[in-house]
PDB file of C-alpha atoms and ligand atoms in Angstrom:
ATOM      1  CA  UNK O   1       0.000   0.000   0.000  1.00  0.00           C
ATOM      2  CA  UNK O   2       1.198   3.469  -0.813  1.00  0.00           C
ATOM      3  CA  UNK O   3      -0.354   6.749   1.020  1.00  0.00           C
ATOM      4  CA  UNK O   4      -0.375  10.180   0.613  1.00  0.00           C
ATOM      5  CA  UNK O   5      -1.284  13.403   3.144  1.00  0.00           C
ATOM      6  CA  UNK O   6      -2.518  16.060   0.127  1.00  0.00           C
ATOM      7  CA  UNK O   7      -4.025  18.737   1.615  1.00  0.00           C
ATOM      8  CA  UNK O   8      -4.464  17.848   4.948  1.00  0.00           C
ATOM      9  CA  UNK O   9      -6.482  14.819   3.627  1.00  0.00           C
ATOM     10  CA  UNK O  10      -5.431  10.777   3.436  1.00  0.00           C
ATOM     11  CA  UNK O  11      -4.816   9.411  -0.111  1.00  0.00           C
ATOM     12  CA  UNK O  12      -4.455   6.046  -1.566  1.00  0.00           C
ATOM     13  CA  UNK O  13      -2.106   5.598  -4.131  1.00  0.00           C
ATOM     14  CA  UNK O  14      -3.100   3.515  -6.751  1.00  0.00           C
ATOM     15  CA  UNK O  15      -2.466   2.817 -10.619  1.00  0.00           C
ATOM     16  CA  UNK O  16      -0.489   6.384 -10.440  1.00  0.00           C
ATOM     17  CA  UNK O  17      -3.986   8.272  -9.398  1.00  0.00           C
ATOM     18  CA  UNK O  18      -4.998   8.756  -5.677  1.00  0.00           C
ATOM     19  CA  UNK O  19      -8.230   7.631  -4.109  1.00  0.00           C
ATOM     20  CA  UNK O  20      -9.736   9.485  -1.234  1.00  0.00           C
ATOM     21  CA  UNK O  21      -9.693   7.545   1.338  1.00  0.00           C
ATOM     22  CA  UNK O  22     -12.805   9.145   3.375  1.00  0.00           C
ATOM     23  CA  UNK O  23     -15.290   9.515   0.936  1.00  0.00           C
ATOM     24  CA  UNK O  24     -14.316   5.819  -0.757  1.00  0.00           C
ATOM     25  CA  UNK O  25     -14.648   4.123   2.881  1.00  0.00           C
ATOM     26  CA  UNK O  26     -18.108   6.549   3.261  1.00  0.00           C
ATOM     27  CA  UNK O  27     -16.249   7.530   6.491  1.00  0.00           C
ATOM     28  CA  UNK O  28     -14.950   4.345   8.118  1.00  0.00           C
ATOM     29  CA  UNK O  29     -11.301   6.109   8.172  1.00  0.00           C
ATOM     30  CA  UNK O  30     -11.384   9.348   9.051  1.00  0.00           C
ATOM     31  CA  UNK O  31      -9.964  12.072   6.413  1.00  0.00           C
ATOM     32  CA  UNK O  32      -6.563  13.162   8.494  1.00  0.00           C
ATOM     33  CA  UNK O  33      -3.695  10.869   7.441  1.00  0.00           C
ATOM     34  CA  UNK O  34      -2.743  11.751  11.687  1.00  0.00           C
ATOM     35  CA  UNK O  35      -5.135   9.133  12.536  1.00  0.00           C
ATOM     36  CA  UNK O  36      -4.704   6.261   9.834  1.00  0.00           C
ATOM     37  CA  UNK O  37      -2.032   4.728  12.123  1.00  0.00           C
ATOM     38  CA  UNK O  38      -4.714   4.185  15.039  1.00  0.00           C
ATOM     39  CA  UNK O  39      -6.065   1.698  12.419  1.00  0.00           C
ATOM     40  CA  UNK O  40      -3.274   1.014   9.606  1.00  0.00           C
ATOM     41  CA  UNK O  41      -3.559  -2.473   9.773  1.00  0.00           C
ATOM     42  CA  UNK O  42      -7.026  -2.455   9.186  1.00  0.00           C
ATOM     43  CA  UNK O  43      -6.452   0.261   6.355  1.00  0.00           C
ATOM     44  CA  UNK O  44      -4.527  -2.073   4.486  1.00  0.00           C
ATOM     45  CA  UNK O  45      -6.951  -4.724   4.261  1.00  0.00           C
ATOM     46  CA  UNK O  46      -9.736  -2.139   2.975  1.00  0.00           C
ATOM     47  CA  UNK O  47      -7.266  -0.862   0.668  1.00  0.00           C
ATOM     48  CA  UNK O  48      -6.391  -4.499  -0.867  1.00  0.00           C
ATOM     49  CA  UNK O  49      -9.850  -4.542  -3.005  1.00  0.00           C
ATOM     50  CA  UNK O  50     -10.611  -0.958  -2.984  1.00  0.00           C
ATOM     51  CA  UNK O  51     -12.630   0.155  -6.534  1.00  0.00           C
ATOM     52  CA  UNK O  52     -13.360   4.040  -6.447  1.00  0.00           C
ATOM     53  CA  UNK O  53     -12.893   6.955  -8.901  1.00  0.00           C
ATOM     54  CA  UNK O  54      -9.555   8.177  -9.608  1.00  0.00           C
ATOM     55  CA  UNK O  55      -8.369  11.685  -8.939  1.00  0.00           C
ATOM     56  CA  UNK O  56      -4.694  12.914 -10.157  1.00  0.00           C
ATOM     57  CA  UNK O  57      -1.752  12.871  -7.748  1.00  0.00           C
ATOM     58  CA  UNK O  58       0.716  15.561  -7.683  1.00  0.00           C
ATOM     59  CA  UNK O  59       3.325  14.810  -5.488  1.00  0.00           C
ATOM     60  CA  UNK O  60       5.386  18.300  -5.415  1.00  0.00           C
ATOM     61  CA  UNK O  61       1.672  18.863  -3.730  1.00  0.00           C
ATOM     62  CA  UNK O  62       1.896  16.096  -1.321  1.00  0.00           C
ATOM     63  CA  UNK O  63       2.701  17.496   3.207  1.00  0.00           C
ATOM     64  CA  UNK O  64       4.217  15.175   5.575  1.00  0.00           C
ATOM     65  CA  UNK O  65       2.678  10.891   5.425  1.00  0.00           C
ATOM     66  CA  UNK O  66       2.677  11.002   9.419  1.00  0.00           C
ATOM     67  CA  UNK O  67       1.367  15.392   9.831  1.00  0.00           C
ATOM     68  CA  UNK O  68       1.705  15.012  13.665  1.00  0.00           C
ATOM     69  CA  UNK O  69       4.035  12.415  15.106  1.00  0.00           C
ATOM     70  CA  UNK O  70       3.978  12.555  18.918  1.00  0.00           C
ATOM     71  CA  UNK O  71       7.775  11.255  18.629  1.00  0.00           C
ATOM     72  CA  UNK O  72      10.211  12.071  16.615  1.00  0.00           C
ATOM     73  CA  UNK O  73      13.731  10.066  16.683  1.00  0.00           C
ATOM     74  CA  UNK O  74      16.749  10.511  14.776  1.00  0.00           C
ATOM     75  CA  UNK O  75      19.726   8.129  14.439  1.00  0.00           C
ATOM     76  CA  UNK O  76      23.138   9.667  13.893  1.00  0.00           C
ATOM     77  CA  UNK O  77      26.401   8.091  13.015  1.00  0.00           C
ATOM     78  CA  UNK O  78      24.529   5.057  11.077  1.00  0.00           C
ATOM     79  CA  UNK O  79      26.214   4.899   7.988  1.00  0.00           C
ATOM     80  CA  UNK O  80      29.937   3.198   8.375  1.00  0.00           C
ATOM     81  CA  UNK O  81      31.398   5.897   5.320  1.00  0.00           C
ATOM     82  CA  UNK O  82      29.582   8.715   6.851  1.00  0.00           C
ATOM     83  CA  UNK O  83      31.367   7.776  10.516  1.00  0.00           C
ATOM     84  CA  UNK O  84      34.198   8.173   9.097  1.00  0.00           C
ATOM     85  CA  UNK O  85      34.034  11.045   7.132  1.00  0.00           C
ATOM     86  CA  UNK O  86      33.221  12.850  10.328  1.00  0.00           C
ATOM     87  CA  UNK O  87      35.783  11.610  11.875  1.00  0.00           C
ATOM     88  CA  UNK O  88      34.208  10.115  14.862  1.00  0.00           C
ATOM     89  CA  UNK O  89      34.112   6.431  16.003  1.00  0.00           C
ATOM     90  CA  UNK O  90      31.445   3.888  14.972  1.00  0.00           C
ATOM     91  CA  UNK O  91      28.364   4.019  17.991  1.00  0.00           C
ATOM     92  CA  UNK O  92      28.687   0.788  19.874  1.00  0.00           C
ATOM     93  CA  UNK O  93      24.735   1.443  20.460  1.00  0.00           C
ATOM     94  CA  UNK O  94      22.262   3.494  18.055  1.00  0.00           C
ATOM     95  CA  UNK O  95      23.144   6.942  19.058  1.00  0.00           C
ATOM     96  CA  UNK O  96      19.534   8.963  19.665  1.00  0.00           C
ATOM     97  CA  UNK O  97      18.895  12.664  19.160  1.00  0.00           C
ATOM     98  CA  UNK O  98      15.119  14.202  19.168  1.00  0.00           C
ATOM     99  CA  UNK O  99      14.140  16.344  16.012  1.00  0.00           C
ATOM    100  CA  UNK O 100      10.811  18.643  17.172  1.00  0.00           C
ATOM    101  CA  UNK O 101       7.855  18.439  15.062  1.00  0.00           C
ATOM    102  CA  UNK O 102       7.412  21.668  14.174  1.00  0.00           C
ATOM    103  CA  UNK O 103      10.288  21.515  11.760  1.00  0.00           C
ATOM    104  CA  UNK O 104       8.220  19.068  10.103  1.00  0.00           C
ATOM    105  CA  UNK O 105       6.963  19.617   5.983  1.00  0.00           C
ATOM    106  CA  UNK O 106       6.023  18.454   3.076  1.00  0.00           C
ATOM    107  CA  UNK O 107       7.615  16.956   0.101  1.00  0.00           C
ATOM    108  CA  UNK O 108       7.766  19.927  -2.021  1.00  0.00           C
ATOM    109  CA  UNK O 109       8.700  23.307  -0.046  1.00  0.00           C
ATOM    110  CA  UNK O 110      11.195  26.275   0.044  1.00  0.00           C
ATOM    111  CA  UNK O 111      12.487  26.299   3.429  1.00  0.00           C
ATOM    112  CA  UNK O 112      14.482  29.294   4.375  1.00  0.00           C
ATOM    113  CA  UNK O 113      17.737  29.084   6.088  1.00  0.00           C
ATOM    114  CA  UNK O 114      18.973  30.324   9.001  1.00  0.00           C
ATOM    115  CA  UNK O 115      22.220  31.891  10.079  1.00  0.00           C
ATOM    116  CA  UNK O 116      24.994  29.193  10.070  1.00  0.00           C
ATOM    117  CA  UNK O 117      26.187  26.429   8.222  1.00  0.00           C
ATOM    118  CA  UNK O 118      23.103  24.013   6.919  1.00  0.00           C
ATOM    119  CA  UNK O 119      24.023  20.579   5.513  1.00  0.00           C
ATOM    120  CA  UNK O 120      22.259  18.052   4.101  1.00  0.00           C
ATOM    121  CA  UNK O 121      21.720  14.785   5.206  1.00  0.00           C
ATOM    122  CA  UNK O 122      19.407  12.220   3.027  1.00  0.00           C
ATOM    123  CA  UNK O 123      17.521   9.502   5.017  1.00  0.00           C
ATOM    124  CA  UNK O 124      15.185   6.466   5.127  1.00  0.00           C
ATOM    125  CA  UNK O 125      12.298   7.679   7.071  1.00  0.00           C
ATOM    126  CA  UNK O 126      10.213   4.818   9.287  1.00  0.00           C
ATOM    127  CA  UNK O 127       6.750   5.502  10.559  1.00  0.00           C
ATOM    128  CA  UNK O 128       5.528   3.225  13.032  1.00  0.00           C
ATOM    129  CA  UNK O 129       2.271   1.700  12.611  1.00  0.00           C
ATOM    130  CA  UNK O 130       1.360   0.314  15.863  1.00  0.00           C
ATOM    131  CA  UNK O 131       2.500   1.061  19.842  1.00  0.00           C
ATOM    132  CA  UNK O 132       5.312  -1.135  20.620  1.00  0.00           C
ATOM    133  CA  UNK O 133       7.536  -1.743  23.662  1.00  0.00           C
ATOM    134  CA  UNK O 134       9.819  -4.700  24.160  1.00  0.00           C
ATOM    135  CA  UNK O 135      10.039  -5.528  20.141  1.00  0.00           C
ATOM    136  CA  UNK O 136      12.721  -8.092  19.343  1.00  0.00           C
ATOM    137  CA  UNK O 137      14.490  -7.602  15.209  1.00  0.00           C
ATOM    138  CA  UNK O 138      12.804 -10.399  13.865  1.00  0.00           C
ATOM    139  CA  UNK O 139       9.390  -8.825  14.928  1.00  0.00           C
ATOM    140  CA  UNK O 140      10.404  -5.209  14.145  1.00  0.00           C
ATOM    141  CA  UNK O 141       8.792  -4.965  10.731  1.00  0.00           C
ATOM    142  CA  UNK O 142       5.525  -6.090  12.497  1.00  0.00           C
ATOM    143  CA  UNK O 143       5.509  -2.399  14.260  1.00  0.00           C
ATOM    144  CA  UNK O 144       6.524  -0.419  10.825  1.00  0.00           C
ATOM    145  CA  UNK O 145       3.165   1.151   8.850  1.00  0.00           C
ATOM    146  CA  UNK O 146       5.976   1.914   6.179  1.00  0.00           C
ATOM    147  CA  UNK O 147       8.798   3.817   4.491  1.00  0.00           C
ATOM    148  CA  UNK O 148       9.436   7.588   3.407  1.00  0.00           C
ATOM    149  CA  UNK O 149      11.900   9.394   2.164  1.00  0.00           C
ATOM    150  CA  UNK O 150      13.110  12.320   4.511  1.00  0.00           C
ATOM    151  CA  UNK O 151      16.188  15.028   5.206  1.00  0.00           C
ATOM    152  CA  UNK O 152      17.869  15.791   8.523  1.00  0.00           C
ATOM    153  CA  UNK O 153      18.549  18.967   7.552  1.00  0.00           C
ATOM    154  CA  UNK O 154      21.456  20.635  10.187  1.00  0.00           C
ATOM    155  CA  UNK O 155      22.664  23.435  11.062  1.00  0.00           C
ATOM    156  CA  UNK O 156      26.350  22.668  12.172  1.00  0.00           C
ATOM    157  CA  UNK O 157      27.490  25.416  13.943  1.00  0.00           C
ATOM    158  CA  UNK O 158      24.624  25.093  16.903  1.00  0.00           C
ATOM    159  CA  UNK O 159      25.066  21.556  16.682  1.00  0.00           C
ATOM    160  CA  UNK O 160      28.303  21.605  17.797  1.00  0.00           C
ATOM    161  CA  UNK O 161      28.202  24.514  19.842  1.00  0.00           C
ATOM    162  CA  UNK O 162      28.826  24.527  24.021  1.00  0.00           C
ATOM    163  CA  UNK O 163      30.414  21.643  26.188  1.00  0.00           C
ATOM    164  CA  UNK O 164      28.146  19.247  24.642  1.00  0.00           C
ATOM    165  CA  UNK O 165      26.473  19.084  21.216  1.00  0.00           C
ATOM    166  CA  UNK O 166      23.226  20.321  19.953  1.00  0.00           C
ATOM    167  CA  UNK O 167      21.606  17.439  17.983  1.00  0.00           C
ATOM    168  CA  UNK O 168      18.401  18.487  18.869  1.00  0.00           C
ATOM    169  CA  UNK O 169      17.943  21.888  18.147  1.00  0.00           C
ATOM    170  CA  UNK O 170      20.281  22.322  15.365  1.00  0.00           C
ATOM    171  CA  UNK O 171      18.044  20.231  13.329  1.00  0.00           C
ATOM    172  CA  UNK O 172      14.325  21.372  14.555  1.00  0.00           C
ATOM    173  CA  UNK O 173      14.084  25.067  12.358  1.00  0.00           C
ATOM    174  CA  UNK O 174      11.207  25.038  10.539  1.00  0.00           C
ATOM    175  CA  UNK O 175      11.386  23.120   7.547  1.00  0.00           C
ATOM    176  CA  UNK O 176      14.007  21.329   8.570  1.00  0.00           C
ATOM    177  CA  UNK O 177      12.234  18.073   8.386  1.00  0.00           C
ATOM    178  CA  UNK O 178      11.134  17.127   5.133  1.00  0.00           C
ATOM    179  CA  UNK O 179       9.467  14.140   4.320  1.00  0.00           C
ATOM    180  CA  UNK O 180       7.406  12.772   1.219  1.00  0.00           C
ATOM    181  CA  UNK O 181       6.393  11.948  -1.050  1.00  0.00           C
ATOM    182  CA  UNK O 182       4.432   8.843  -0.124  1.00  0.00           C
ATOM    183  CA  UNK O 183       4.530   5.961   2.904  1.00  0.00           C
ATOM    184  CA  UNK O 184       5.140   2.815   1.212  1.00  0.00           C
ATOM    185  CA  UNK O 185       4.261  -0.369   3.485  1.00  0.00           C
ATOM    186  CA  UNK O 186       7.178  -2.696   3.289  1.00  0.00           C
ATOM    187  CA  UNK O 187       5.567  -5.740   1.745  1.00  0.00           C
ATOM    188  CA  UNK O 188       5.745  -3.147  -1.135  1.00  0.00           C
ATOM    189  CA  UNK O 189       9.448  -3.011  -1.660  1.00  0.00           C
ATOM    190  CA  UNK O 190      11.923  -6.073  -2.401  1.00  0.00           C
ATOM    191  CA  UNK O 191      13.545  -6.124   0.718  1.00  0.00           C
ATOM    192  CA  UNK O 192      13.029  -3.225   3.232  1.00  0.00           C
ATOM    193  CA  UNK O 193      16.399  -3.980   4.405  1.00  0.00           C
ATOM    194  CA  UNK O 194      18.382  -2.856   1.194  1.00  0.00           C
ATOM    195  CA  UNK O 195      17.394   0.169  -0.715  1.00  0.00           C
ATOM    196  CA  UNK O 196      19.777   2.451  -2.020  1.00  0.00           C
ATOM    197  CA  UNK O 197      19.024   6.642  -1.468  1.00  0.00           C
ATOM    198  CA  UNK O 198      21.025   9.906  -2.518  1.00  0.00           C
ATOM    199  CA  UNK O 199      20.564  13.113  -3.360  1.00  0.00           C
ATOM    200  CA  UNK O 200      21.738  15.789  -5.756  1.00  0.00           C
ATOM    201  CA  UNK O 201      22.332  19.390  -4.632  1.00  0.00           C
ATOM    202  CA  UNK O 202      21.574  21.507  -7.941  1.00  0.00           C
ATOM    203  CA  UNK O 203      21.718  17.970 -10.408  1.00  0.00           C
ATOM    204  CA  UNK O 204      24.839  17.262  -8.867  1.00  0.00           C
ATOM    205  CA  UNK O 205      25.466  13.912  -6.799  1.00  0.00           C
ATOM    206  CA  UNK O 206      26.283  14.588  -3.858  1.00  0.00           C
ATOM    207  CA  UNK O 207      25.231  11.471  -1.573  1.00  0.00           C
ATOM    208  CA  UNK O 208      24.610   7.950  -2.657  1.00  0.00           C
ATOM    209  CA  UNK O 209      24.373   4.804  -0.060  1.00  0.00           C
ATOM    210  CA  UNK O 210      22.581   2.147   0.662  1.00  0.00           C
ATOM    211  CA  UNK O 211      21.046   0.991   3.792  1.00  0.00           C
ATOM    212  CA  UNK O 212      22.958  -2.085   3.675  1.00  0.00           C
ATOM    213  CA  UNK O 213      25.784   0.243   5.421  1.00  0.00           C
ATOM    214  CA  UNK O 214      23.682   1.391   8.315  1.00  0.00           C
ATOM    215  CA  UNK O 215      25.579   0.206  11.509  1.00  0.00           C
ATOM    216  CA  UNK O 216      22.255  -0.446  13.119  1.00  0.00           C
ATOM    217  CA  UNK O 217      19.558  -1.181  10.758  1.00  0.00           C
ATOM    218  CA  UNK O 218      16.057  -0.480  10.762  1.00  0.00           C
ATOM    219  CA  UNK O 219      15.112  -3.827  12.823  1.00  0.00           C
ATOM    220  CA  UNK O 220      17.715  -2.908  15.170  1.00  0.00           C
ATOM    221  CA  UNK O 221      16.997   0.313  15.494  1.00  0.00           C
ATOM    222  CA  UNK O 222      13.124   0.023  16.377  1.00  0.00           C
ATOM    223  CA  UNK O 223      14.495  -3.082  18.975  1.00  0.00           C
ATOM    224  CA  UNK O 224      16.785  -0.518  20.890  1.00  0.00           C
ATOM    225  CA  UNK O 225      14.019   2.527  21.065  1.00  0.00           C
ATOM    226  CA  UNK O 226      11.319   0.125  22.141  1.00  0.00           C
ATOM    227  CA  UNK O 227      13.461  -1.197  25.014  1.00  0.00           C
ATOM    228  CA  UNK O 228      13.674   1.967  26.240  1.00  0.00           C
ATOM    229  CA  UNK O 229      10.717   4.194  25.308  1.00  0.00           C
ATOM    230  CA  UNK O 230       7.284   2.928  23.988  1.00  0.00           C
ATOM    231  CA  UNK O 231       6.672   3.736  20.343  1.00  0.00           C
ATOM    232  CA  UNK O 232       3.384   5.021  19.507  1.00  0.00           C
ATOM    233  CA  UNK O 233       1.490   5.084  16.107  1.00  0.00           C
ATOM    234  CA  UNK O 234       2.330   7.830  13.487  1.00  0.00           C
ATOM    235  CA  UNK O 235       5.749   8.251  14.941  1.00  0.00           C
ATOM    236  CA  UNK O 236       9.106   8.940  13.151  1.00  0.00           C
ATOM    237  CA  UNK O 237      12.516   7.680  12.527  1.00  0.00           C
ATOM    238  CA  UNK O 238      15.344   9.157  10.874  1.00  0.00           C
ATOM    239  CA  UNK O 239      17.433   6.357  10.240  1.00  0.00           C
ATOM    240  CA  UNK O 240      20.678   7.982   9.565  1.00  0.00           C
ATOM    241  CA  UNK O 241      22.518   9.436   6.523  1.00  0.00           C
ATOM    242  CA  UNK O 242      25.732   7.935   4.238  1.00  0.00           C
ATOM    243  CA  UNK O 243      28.608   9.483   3.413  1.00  0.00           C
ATOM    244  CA  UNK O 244      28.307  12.837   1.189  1.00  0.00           C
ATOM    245  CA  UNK O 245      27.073  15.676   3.825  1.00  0.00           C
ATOM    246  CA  UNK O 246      28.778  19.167   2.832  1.00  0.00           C
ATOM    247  CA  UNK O 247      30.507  19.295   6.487  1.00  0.00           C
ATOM    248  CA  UNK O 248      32.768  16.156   5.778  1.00  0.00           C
ATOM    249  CA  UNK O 249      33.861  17.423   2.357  1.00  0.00           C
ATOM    250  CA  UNK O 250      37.552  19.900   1.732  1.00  0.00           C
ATOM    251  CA  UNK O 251      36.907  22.659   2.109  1.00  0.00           C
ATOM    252  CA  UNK O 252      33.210  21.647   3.600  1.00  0.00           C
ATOM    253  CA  UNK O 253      29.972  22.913   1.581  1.00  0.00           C
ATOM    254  CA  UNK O 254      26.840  23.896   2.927  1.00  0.00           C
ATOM    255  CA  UNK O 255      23.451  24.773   1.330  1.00  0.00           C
ATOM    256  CA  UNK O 256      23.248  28.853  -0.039  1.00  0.00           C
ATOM    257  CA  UNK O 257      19.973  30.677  -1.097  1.00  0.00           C
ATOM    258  CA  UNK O 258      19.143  29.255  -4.288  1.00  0.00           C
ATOM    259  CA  UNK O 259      20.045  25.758  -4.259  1.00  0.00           C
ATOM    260  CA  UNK O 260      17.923  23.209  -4.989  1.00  0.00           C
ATOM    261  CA  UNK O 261      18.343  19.887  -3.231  1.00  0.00           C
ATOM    262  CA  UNK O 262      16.660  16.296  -4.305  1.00  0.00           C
ATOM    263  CA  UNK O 263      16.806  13.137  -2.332  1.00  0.00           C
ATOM    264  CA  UNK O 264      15.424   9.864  -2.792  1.00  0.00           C
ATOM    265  CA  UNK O 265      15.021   6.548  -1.878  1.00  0.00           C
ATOM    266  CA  UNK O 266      14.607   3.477  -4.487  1.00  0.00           C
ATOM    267  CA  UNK O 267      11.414   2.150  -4.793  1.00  0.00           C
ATOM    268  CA  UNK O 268       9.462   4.874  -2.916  1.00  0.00           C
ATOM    269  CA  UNK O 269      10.086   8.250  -4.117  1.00  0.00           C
ATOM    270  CA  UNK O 270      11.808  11.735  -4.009  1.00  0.00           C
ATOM    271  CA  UNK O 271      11.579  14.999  -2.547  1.00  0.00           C
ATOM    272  CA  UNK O 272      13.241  18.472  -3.101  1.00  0.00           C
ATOM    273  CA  UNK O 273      13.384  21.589  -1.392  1.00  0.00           C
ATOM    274  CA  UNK O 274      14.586  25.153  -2.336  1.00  0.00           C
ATOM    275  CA  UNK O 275      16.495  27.602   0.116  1.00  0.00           C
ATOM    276  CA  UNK O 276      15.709  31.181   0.846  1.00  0.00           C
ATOM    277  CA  UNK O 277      18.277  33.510   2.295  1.00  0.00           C
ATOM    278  CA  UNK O 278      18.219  33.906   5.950  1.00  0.00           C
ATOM    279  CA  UNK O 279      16.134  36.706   6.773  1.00  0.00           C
ATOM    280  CA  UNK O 280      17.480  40.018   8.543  1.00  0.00           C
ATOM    281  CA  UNK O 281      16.099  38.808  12.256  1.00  0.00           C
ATOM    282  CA  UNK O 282      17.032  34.870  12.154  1.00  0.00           C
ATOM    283  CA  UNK O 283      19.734  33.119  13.368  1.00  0.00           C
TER     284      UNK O 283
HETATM  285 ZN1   ZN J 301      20.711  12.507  10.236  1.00  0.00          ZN
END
């Protein structure tokens, strides 16, 4: 199953048109793609045999698959090439930060920088699909509702400002969690567990990976966060970035009004945002 949040309002993808999925269940799920992950499971079987009229899906149109996450996790150091080109050691246990959810948005957006140096990080984004506590690997992929494509977006100087580092902050401005344009259930893709993902900063490669290199993958991960914190439905998890960020390259690069930036993940979609010039009172 592939989903959509268009205008505030749950889509089903289907046959590259989008159904709507209030008015095709005559209101059994309710219109906000917030609350489809109170029922997902239940959403999928409905959508397995759905037959209503098709409207046209523009995804440069499409806002965040999970609009109000009451979690938001993100995973750093979890690429073994991006590690090292930061120059720090491997995590010996997924290394947690919180992004806030007001730097959330949609697939398609201009988000306008602040003062500092913002960098780019591409990433697998996981929406869980069902409270979970105590999940073992093998059952992780039970708890997932699906897949996105996302970017942490940073801003490096607060990050690694003061005794100890920023994570949190430095990536919460507004807009500087992107996400689109679809959530694709896993049963939908291959294997889950190896997708490759980049992006291209003004048609230029700049990252490419695959998840195959994450130090702690996805099952791993959502084992490690649910022994510690319960996971609820609708929320997020940045699963880390591979090599390719602006900070780890000579001289180091970071996003200027103007550029346009594209990421993507194989076999669910892409995003892009465009940057504004930091206006005269942020920073
Ligand atoms: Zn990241």
């Amino acid at each position: 199953m592939r989903i959509a949040n268009v205008d505030g309002r749950l889509k089903l993808l289907v046959h590259g048109g989008a159904v709507d999925v209030a008015s095709a269940s005559d209101g059994r799920f309710d219109s906000d793609p917030a609350r489809c992950f109170e029922q997902f499971k239940e959403l999928g079987r409905w959508a397995a045999d759905v037959d209503a009229p098709l409207e046209p899906f523009d995804e440069t149109t499409a806002g965040p698959p999970s609009p109000a996450p009451r979690q938001i996790f993100g995973i750093g150091l979890n690429y073994v090439d991006h590690a090292a080109e930061s120059g720090l050691d491997l995590p010996t246990a997924p290394l947690v930060f919180p992004k806030f959810a007001s730097s959330l948005i949609g697939a398609s957006a201009h988000v306008q920088l602040p003062n500092g140096s913002v960098d780019w990080e591409v990433e697998i984004v996981v929406v869980i699909g069902e409270a979970a506590r105590f999940v073992s690997p093998a059952d992780a992929w039970d708890v997932v509702a699906g897949l996105t494509v996302g970017q942490d977006l940073s801003e490096r100087e607060l990050q690694w400002s003061g005794p100890a580092p920023q994570f949190g902050l430095a990536k919460s401005f507004p807009g500087f969690s992107p996400m689109g344009p679809c959530l694709v259930t896993p049963d939908e893709l291959e294997d889950p567990n190896e997708l490759a993902l980049g992006c291209e900063l003004n048609g230029e490669s700049v990252q490419l990976g695959r998840s195959t290199d994450m130090v702690f993958s996805v099952p791993e991960v959502i084992a490690y966060l649910s022994g510690i914190v319960t996971l609820l439905p609708g929320d997020v998890i940045y699963t880390g970035t591979p090599a390719g960020v602006g900070a780890g390259r000579t001289p180091p690069r970071f996003l200027r009004a103007g550029d346009d930036l594209r990421s993507w993940v194989e076999g669910i979609g892409a995003i892009t945002q465009t940057f504004a010039a930091p206006s005269s009172t942020s920073g």
